[in-house]
PDB file of C-alpha atoms in Angstrom:
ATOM      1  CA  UNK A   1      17.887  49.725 -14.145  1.00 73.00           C
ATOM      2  CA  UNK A   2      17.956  46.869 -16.446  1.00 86.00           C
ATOM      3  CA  UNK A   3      21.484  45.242 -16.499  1.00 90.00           C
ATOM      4  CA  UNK A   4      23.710  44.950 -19.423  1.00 93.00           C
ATOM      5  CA  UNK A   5      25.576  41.733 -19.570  1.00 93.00           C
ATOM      6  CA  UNK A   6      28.659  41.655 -21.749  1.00 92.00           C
ATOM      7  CA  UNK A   7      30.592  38.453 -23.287  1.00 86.00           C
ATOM      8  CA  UNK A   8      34.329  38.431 -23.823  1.00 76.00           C
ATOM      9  CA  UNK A   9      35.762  38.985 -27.576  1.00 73.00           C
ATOM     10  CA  UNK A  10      38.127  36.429 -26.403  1.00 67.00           C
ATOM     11  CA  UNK A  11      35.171  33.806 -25.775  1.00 69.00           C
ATOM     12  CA  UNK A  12      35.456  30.409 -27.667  1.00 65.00           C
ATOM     13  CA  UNK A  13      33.201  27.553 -29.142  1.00 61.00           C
ATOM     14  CA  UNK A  14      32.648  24.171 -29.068  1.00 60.00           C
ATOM     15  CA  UNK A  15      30.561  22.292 -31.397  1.00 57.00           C
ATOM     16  CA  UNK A  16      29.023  26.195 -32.353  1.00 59.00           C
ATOM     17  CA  UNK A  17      27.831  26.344 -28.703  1.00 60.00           C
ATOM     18  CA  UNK A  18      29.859  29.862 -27.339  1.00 62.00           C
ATOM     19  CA  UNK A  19      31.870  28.697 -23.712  1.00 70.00           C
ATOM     20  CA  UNK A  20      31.423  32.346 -22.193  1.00 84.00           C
ATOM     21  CA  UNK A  21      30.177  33.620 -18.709  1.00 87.00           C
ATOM     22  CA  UNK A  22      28.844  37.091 -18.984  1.00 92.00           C
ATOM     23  CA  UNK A  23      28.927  40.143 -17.000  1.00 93.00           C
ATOM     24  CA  UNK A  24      27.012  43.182 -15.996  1.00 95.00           C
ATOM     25  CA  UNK A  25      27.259  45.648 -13.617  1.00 94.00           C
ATOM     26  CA  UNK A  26      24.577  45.486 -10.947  1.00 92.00           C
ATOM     27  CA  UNK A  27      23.634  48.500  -8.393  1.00 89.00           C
ATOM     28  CA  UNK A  28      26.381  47.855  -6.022  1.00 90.00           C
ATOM     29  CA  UNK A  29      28.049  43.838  -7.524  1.00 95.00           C
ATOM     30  CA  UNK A  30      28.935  42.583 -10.513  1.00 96.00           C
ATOM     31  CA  UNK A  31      26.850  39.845 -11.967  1.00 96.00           C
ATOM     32  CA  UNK A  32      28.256  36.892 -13.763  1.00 94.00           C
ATOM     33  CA  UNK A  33      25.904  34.031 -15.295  1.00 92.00           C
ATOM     34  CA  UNK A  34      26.613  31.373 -18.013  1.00 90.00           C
ATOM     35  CA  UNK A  35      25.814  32.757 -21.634  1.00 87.00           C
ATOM     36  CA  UNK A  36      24.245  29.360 -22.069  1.00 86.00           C
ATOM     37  CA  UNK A  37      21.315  29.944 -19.995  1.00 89.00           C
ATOM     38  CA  UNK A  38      20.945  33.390 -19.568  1.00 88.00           C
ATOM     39  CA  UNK A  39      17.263  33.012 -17.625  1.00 91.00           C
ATOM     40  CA  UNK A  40      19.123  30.628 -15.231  1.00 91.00           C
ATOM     41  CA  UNK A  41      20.892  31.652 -12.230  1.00 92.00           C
ATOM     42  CA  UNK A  42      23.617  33.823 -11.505  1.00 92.00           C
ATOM     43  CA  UNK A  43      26.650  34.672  -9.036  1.00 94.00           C
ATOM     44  CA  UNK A  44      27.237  38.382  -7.166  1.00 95.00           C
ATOM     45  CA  UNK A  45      30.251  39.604  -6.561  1.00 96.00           C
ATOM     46  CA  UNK A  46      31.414  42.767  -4.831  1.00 97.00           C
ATOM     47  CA  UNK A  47      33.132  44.850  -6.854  1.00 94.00           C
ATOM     48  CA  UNK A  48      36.120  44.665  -5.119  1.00 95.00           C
ATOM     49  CA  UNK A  49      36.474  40.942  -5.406  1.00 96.00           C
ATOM     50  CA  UNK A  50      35.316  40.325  -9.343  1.00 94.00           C
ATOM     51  CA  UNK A  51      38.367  43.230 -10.228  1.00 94.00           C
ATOM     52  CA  UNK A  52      40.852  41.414  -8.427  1.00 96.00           C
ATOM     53  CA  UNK A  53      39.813  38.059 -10.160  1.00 93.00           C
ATOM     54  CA  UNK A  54      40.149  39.902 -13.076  1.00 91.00           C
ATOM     55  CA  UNK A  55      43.357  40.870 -12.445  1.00 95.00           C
ATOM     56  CA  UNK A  56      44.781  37.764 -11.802  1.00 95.00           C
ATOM     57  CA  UNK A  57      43.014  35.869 -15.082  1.00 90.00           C
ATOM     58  CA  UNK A  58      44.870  38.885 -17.007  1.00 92.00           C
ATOM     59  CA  UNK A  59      47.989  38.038 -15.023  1.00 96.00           C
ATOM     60  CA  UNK A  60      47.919  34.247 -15.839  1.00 94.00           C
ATOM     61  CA  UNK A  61      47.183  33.102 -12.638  1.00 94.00           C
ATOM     62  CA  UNK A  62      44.478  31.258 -13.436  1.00 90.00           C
ATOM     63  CA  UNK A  63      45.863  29.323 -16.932  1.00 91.00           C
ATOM     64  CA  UNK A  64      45.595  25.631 -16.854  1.00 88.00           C
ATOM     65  CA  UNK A  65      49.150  23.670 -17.261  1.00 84.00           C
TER      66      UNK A  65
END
């Protein structure tokens, strides 16, 4: 199965280059890699931990000061 990696709608730019990771749901992880280099490498994460990440970004856990 090929993957499909998504970008946020909410991603930004700087100087028209897009600051985004993307993601795509792997066999039994979720993959996340910079949208930058997409033939570079990328991270694993179980399931479990990427939706709990995600639901502390959404919670504002993670906002900078």
């Amino acid at each position: 199965m090929t993957p499909v990696w998504r970008k946020s709608s909410r991603s930004g730019s700087t100087s028209g280059q897009s600051d985004c990771v993307e993601v795509a749901q792997l066999a039994r992880n979720i993959g996340v890699r910079d949208s930058k280099r997409p033939r570079g490498a990328h991270l694993l994460l179980a399931a479990s931990a990427w939706h709990a990440f995600a639901r502390d970004v959404k919670s504002g856990q993670h906002d900078l000061p």
